[in-house]
Structures are given as C-alpha cells and as structure tokens.
Coordinates of C-alpha atoms in Angstrom, one line a residue:
M1 CA 28.2 139.2 -107.8
R2 CA 27.8 138.5 -111.9
S3 CA 26.9 141.3 -114.4
S4 CA 25.1 140.7 -117.3
G5 CA 27.7 141.6 -119.9
R6 CA 25.9 142.9 -123.4
P7 CA 22.5 142.1 -123.4
W8 CA 22.4 143.6 -127.1
L9 CA 25.1 140.7 -128.0
R10 CA 22.8 138.3 -126.4
V11 CA 20.3 139.0 -128.7
L12 CA 22.5 139.6 -131.9
G13 CA 23.8 135.5 -130.8
W14 CA 20.3 134.4 -130.7
A15 CA 18.5 136.2 -133.6
L16 CA 22.0 135.3 -135.6
F17 CA 21.2 131.5 -134.1
I18 CA 17.9 131.3 -134.8
V19 CA 17.6 132.7 -138.7
G20 CA 20.6 130.5 -139.7
M21 CA 19.2 127.4 -138.0
T22 CA 15.6 128.2 -139.7
T23 CA 17.3 129.0 -143.1
F24 CA 19.1 125.6 -142.6
F25 CA 16.0 123.3 -142.0
I26 CA 14.1 125.1 -144.9
N27 CA 16.9 124.4 -147.4
A28 CA 17.9 120.9 -145.6
E29 CA 16.6 118.9 -148.8
A30 CA 18.7 120.9 -151.1
L31 CA 21.3 120.5 -148.9
M32 CA 21.0 116.2 -148.0
N33 CA 19.8 115.0 -151.9
G34 CA 23.2 116.6 -153.4
K35 CA 23.4 117.2 -157.0
A36 CA 19.8 115.0 -157.3
V37 CA 17.3 117.4 -159.4
E38 CA 14.1 116.0 -158.3
C39 CA 10.8 117.6 -158.6
D40 CA 8.2 117.0 -155.8
G41 CA 9.9 114.5 -154.9
S42 CA 10.9 112.7 -157.7
P43 CA 14.0 112.3 -159.7
M44 CA 14.4 114.5 -162.9
R45 CA 16.4 113.7 -165.7
P46 CA 17.6 116.4 -168.4
G47 CA 15.0 117.1 -170.8
Q48 CA 12.3 116.9 -168.5
W49 CA 9.8 119.4 -167.3
C50 CA 7.9 119.7 -164.1
V51 CA 4.4 121.1 -163.9
R52 CA 2.8 122.1 -160.1
V53 CA -0.2 121.9 -159.2
G54 CA -0.6 125.9 -159.5
G55 CA 0.1 125.4 -163.2
E56 CA 4.1 126.3 -162.8
S57 CA 6.3 124.4 -165.1
L58 CA 10.0 124.2 -164.9
S59 CA 12.6 122.7 -167.1
Y60 CA 15.6 120.5 -165.6
D61 CA 18.1 123.1 -165.5
E62 CA 15.5 125.7 -163.7
E63 CA 14.9 122.8 -161.1
E64 CA 18.9 121.9 -161.4
K65 CA 19.4 125.9 -160.7
N66 CA 16.6 126.3 -157.6
E67 CA 18.7 123.3 -155.8
A68 CA 21.4 124.9 -156.7
R69 CA 20.6 128.1 -154.7
G70 CA 18.8 126.1 -152.0
E71 CA 22.0 124.6 -151.1
L72 CA 23.9 127.6 -150.9
V73 CA 21.1 129.4 -148.9
G74 CA 21.9 126.3 -146.5
Y75 CA 24.9 126.5 -145.9
A76 CA 24.7 130.7 -145.5
G77 CA 22.1 129.3 -142.3
V78 CA 25.0 127.1 -140.8
G79 CA 27.1 130.1 -141.4
L80 CA 25.0 132.5 -139.4
G81 CA 24.5 129.9 -136.9
I82 CA 27.8 129.4 -136.3
L83 CA 28.4 132.8 -136.0
G84 CA 25.8 133.3 -133.5
I85 CA 27.0 130.4 -131.4
A86 CA 30.5 132.8 -131.3
V87 CA 29.2 135.9 -130.3
F88 CA 27.4 133.6 -127.2
V89 CA 31.0 132.2 -126.9
T90 CA 32.6 135.8 -126.7
N91 CA 30.3 137.2 -124.9
G92 CA 30.6 135.2 -122.2
I93 CA 34.1 135.2 -122.6
T94 CA 34.5 139.0 -121.9
T95 CA 31.5 138.7 -119.1
R96 CA 33.8 136.7 -117.2
R97 CA 37.2 138.5 -117.7
G98 CA 35.5 141.7 -116.7
N99 CA 33.8 140.2 -113.8
R100 CA 37.3 138.7 -112.6
Q101 CA 39.4 142.0 -112.7
R102 CA 36.4 144.0 -110.2

C-alpha cells in the first residue's frame, strides 16, 4: 500500500513551480533579447526617449534598468521553478523510502 507522503510538500512544490514559471514567462522577453533596449518592440539608442500611450515617457537609461530588472526577475523565476521540481523529487524519494521500510 502506497502512502501519500506529505501533501503539504506537494502543494509547496506545485506553488513554487507555478509561480516560478509564471514569473519566467512574464519576463521571457527581457531574458531573450540580451542587452538590447526596446521601446514597444523597437530598438532604442542612447539619448532616445520612449513615449507610451498613457503619457509615460522613459529615457534610454530608465528602459535599460527596467530590462535588467526584468531579466533578474526572470532568472529568479527559473530558480523557483527548479526549486519546486526539487521539492517534488525529494518528496517522492522520501515517500518511496518510507514505504519500503514498512
């Protein structure tokens, strides 16, 4: 008979994985375009300003900082996803070991 292990660890694993992958995919563009700075998909050069529909305007340097922040958050999402997978694997291993000893 197989026990369910610790259900809270499975919930934690799923939560970490879902939050991590969501964070990754939201920031995937910043991860994929490298050091390029873009304004609504158009490349920017130093000295240019990005003006958005809501009246918000950001300089090249501000957009560059936003891109770097998005890249960092994307990598953090990858880390959370991997941590969630590690929780799944370790929970599975300990559950199987516990079942073998019974």
